[in-house]
Coordinates of C-alpha atoms and ligand atoms in Angstrom, one line a residue:
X1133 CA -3.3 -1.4 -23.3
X1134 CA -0.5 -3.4 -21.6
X1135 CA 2.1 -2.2 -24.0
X1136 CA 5.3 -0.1 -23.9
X1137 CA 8.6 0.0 -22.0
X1138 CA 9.8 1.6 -18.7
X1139 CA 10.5 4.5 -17.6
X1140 CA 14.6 6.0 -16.5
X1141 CA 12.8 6.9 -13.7
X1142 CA 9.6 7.3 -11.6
X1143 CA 8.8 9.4 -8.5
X1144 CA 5.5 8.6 -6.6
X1145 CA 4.6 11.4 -4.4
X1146 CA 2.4 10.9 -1.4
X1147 CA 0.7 14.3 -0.5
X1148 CA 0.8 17.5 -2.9
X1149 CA 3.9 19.1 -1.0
X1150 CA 5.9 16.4 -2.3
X1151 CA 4.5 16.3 -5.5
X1152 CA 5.7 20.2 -5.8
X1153 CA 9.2 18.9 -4.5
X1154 CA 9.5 16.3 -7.0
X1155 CA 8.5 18.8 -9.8
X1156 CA 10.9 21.3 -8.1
X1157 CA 13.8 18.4 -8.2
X1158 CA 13.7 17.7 -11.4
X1159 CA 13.5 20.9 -13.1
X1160 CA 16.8 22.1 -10.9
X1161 CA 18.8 19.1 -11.6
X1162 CA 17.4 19.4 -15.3
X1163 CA 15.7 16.5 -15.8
X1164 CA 13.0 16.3 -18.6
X1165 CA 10.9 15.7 -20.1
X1166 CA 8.6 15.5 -16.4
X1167 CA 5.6 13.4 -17.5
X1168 CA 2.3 12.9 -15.4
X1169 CA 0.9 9.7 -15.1
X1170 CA -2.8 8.9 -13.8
X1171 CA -4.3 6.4 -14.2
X1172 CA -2.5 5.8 -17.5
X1173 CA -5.8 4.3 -19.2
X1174 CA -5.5 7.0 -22.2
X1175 CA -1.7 6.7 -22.7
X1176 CA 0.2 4.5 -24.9
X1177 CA 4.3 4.7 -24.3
X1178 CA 6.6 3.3 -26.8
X1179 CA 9.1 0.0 -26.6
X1180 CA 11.7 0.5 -24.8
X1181 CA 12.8 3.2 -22.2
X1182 CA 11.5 6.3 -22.2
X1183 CA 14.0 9.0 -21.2
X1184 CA 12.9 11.1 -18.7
X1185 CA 11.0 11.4 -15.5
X1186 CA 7.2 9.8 -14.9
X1187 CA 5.3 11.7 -11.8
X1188 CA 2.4 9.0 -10.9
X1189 CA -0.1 10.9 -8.6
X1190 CA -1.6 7.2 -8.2
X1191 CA -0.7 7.5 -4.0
X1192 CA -2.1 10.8 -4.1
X1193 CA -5.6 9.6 -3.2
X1194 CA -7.4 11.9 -1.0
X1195 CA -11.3 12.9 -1.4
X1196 CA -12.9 14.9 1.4
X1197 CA -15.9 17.8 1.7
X1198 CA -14.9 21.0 2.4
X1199 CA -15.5 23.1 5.5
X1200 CA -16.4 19.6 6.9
X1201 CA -15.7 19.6 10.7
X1202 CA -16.6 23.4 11.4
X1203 CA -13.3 24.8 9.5
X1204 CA -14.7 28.1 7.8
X1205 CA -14.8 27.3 3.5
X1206 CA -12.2 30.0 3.2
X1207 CA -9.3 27.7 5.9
X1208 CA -10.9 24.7 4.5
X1209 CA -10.2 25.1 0.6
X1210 CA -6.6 26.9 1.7
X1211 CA -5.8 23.6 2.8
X1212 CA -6.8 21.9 -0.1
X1213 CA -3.4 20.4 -1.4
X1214 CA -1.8 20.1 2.5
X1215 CA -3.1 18.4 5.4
X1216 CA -5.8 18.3 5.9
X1217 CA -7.1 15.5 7.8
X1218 CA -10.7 15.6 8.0
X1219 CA -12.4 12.2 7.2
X1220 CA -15.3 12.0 5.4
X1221 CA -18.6 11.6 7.2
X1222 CA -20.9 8.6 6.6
X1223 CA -23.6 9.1 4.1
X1224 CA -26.3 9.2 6.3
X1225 CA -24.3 12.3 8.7
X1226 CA -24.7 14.2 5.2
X1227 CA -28.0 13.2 4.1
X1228 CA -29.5 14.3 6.6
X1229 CA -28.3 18.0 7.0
X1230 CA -30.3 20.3 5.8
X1231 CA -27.5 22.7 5.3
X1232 CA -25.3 20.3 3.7
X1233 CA -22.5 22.0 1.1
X1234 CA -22.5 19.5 -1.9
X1235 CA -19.2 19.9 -2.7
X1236 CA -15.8 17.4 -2.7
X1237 CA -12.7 17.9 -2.9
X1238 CA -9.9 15.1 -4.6
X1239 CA -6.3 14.9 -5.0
X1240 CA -5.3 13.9 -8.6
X1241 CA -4.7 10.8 -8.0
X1242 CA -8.2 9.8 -6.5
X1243 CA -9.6 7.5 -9.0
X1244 CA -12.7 8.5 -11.1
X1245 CA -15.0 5.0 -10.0
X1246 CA -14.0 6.1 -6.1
X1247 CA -14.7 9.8 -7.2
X1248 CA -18.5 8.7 -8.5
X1249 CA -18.9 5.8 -5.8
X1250 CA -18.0 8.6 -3.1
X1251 CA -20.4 11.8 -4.7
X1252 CA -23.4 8.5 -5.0
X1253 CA -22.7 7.2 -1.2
X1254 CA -23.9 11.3 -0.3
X1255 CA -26.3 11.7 -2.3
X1256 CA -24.1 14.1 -5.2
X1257 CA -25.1 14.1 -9.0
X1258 CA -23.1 15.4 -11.6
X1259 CA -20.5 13.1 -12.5
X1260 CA -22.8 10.2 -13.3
X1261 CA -22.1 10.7 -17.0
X1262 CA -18.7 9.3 -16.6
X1263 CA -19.4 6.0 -15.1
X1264 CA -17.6 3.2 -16.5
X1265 CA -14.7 6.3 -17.4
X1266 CA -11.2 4.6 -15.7
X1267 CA -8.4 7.0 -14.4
X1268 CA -7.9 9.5 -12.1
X1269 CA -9.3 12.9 -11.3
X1270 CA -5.9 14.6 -12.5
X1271 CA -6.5 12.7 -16.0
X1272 CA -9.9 13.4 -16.1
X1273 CA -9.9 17.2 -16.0
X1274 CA -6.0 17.3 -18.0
X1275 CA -8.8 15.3 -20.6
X1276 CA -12.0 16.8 -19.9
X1277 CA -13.1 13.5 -19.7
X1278 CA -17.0 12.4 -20.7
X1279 CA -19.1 10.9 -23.3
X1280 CA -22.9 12.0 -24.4
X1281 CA -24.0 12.2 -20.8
X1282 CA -21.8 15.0 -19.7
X1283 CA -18.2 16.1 -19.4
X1284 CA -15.7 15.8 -16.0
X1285 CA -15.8 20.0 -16.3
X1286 CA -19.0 19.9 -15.6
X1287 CA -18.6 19.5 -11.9
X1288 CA -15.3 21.4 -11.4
X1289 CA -15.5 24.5 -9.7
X1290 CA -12.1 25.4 -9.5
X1291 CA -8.7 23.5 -10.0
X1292 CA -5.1 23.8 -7.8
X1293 CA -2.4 23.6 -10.3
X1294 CA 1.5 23.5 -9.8
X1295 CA 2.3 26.0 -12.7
X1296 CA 6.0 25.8 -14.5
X1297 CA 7.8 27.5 -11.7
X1298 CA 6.6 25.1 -9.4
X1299 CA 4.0 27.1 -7.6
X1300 CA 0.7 26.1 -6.8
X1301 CA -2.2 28.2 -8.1
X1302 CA -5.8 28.0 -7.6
X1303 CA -7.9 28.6 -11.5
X1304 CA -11.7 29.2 -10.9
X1305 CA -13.8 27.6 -13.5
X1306 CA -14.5 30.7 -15.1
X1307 CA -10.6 31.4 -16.0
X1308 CA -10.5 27.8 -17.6
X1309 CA -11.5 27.0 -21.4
X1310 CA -11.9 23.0 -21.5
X1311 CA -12.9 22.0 -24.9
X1312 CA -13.8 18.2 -26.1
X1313 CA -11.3 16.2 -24.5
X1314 CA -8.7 18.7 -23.7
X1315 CA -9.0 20.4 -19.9
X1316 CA -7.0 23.1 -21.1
X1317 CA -4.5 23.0 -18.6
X1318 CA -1.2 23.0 -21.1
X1319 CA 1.9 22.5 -18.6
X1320 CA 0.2 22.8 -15.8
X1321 CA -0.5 19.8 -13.7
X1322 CA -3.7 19.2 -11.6
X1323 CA -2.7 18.4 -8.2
X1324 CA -6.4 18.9 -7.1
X1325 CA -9.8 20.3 -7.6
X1326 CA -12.7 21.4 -6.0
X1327 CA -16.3 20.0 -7.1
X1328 CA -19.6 20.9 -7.0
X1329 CA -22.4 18.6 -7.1
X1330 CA -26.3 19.1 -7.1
X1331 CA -27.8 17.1 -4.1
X1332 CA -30.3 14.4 -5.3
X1333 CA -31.2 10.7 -3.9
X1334 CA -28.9 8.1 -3.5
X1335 CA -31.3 5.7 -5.8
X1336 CA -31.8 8.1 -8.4
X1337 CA -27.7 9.0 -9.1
X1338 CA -27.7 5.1 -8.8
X1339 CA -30.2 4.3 -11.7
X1340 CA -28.7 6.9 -14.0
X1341 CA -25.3 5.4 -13.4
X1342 CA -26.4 1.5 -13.8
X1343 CA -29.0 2.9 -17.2
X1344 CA -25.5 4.4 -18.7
X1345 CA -23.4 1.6 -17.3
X1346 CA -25.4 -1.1 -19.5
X1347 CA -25.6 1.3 -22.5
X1348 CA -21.7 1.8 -22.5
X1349 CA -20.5 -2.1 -22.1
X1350 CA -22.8 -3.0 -25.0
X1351 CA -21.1 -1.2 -27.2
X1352 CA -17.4 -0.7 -25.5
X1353 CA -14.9 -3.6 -25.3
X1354 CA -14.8 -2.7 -21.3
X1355 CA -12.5 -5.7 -20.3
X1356 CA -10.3 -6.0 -22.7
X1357 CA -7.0 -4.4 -23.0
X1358 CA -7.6 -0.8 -24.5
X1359 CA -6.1 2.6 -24.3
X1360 CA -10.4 4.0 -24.6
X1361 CA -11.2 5.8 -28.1
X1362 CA -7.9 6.0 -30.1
X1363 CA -9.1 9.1 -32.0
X1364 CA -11.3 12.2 -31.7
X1365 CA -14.5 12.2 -33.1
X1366 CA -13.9 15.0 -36.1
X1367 CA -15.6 18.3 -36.2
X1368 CA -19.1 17.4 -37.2
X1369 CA -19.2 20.0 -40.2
X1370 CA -16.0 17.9 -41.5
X1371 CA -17.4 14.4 -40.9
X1372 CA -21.2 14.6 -41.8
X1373 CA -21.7 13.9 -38.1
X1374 CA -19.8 10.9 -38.2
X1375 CA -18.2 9.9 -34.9
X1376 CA -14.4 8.4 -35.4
X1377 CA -15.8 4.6 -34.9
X1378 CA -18.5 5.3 -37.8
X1379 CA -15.7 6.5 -40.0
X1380 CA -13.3 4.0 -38.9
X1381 CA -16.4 1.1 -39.6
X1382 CA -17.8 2.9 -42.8
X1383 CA -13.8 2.9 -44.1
X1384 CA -13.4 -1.0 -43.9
X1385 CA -11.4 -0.7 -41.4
X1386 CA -12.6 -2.8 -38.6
X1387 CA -10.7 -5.9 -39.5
X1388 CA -7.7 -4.7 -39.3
X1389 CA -5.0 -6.0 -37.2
X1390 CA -1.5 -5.9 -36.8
X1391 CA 0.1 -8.8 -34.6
X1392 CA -1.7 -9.1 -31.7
X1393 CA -3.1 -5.7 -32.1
X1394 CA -6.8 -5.3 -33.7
X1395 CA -8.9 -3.4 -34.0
X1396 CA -12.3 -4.0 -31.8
X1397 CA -15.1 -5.7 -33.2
X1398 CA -17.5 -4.1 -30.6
X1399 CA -16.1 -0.6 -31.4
X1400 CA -14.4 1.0 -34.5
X1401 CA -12.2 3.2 -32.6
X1402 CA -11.3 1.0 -30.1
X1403 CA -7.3 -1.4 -30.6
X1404 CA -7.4 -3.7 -28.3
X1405 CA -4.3 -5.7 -27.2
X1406 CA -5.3 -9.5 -27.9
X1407 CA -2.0 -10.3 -25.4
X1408 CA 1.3 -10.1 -26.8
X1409 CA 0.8 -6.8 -29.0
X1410 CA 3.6 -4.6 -28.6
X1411 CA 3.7 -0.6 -28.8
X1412 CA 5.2 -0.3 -31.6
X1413 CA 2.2 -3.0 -33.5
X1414 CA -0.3 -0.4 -31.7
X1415 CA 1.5 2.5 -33.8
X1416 CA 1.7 1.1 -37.0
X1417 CA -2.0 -0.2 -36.9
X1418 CA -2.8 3.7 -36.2
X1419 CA -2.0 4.6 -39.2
X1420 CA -3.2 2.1 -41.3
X1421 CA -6.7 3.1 -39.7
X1422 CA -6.1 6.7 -40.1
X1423 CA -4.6 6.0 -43.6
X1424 CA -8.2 3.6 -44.6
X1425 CA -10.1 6.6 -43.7
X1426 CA -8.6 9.4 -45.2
X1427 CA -9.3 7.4 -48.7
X1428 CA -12.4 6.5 -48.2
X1429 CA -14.0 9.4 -46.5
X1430 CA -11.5 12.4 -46.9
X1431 CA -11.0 13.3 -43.0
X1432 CA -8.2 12.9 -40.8
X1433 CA -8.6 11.5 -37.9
X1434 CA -6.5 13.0 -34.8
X1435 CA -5.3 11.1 -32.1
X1436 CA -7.0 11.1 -28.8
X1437 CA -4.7 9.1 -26.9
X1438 CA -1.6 10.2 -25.5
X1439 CA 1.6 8.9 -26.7
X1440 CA 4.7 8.7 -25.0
X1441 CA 7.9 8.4 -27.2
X1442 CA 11.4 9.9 -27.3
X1443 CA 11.5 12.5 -29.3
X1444 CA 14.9 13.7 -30.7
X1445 CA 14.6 17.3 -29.2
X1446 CA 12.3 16.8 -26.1
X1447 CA 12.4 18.9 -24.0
X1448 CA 8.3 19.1 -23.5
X1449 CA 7.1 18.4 -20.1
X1450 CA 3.9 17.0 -21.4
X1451 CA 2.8 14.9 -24.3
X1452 CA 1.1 15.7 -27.6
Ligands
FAD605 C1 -12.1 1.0 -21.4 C2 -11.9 2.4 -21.5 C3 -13.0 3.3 -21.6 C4 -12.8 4.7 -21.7 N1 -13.9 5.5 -21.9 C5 -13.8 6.8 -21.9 C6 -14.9 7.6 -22.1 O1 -16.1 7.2 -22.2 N2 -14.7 9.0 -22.1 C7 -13.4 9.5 -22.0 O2 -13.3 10.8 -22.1 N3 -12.4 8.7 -21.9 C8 -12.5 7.4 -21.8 N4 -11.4 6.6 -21.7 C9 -10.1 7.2 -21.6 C10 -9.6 7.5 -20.2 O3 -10.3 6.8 -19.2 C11 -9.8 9.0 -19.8 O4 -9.1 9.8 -20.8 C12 -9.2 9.4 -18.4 O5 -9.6 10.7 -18.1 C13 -7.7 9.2 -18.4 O6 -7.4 9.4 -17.0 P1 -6.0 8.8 -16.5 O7 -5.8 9.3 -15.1 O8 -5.9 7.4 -16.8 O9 -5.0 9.7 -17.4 P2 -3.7 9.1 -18.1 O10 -4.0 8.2 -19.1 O11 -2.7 8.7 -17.0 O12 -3.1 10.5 -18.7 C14 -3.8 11.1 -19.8 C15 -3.2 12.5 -20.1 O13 -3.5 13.3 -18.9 C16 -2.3 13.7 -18.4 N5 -2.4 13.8 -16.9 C17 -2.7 12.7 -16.1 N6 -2.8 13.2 -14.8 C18 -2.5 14.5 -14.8 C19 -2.4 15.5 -13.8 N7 -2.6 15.3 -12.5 N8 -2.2 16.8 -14.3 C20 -2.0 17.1 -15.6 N9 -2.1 16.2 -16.6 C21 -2.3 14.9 -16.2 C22 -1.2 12.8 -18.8 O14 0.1 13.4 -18.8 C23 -1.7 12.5 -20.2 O15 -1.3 13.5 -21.1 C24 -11.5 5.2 -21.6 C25 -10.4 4.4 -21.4 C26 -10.6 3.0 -21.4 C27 -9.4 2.1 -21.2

């Protein structure tokens, strides 16, 4: 969105060990809130600075196959979040073994378009639904991120967390409840996951991902400044099966704006920043939408995005 202030202080860890350290660093010298930043394309932060520590797992990159190299899976996956230095193979080495594992592994910081571009270069399906999705794959599973051709969680099989004592842990996918656009996680951070694909031609993952590609920019504002959908589509038994931009467009609320803040004329429940908006113009046009809505259709919307303010008695690690 391209609005908001700084923050006190930002760490930038390079591998998962020094993601732990940072996490263990600031909870001893009592520094908080600890806020996660990915790839920060569902966040809005207030004016101003924001007190506080940001983690940004954007250097924490990594995506590689499993057991790649001859390691057993069991040494392989145990070395998940350390070093582990095996490169990945070209897409032809994989393609053409019959015995090929379709699984990845990514750091959180790995960004979602590498994520897909990486499963598609070895012939992986799964995550083609979120094409066009920015972020990272920390974001996209603290989110569940996905639209109406399939949900991040789809793909996970298991997810390394650093929990609130600073350990890591390993959650399988059946110990994990992701709903719609909530991974479920609550203060625990994603410093990794493992995913499992189904093997399929290159040119078919390819078509699928150009088909959605096209849908999605007719009908998204894709280059201009935007946090994604603002608020969550309601409960379909409370909206008539109205998504949020339906309600949003059926409340008369697509011309609003608020200085250089307005909402999208390509989608309803999309603010875009038109270049000088500032956070707080971004606020105050939320709840004029939200307020619109409620009085023409009875529902509340809830936000979606994540917002980052000072809150008198923070002491949260993560946002609301
Ligand atoms: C143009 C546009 C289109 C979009 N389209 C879609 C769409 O179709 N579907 C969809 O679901 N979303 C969409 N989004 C929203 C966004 O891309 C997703 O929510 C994405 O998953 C956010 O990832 P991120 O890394 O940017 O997370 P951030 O915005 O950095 O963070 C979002 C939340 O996740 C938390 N978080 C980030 N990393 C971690 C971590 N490692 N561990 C724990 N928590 C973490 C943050 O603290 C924050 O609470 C869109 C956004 C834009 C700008």
């Amino acid at each position: 969105m391209r609005v908001g202030g700084q923050a006190e202080l930002l760490l930038e860890p390079k591998n998962p060990d020094e993601f732990q350290k940072a996490c263990k660093a600031c909870v001893e010298r009592g520094i908080a809130p600890i806020r996660i930043l990915g790839g920060g394309a569902n966040i809005l932060v207030a004016d101003g600075v924001l007190r506080g520590v940001v983690i940004a797992t954007a250097c924490l990159q990594r995506v590689f196959r499993p057991g790649a190299g001859g390691e057993s899976e069991e040494e392989a996956s145990a070395e998940m979040p350390g070093e582990f230095d095996m490169e990945l193979p070209s897409a032809a080495m994989v393609q053409d073994d019959p015995a090929r594992d379709p699984r990845l592994v990514a750091w959180a910081g790995c960004t979602l378009p590498k994520l897909l571009r990486t499963a598609r270069e070895l012939g992986y399906s799964g995550l083609e639904g979120i094409v066009g999705v920015p972020g990272s794959l920390g974001g996209g599973v603290a989110m569940n991120a996905g639209g109406r051709w399939g949900d991040m969680w789809d793909v996970v099989e298991s997810v390394r967390v650093l929990g609130a004592g600073g350990e890591f842990k390993d959650l399988a996918r059946a110990d994990c409840t992701p709903t719609y656009r909530n991974g479920g996680l609550g203060n625990e951070w994603v410093v990794g996951a493992v995913l499992k694909f189904e093997p399929k031609p290159r040119l078919q993952i390819q078509e699928a991902m150009s088909e959605y590609l096209i849908t999605k920019n007719k009908v998204q504002p894709v280059t201009a400044w935007s946090a994604g959908c603002i608020f969550k589509n309601p409960p379909a038994e409370v909206s008539d099966g109205r998504s949020a931009g339906q309600l949003i467009e059926q409340s008369g609320a697509k011309g609003l704006s608020c200085g250089d803040a307005e909402v999208s004329e390509r989608h309803g429940n999309f603010i875009v920043n038109r270049g000088k908006a500032c956070a707080a113009d971004v606020f105050e046009l939320m709840e004029a939408i939200r307020k619109h809505v409620l009085d023409a259709t009875g529902v509340e919307l809830e936000n979606e995005v994540k917002i980052w303010r000072n809150e008198p008695d923070e002491g949260e690690s993560q946002s609301s």
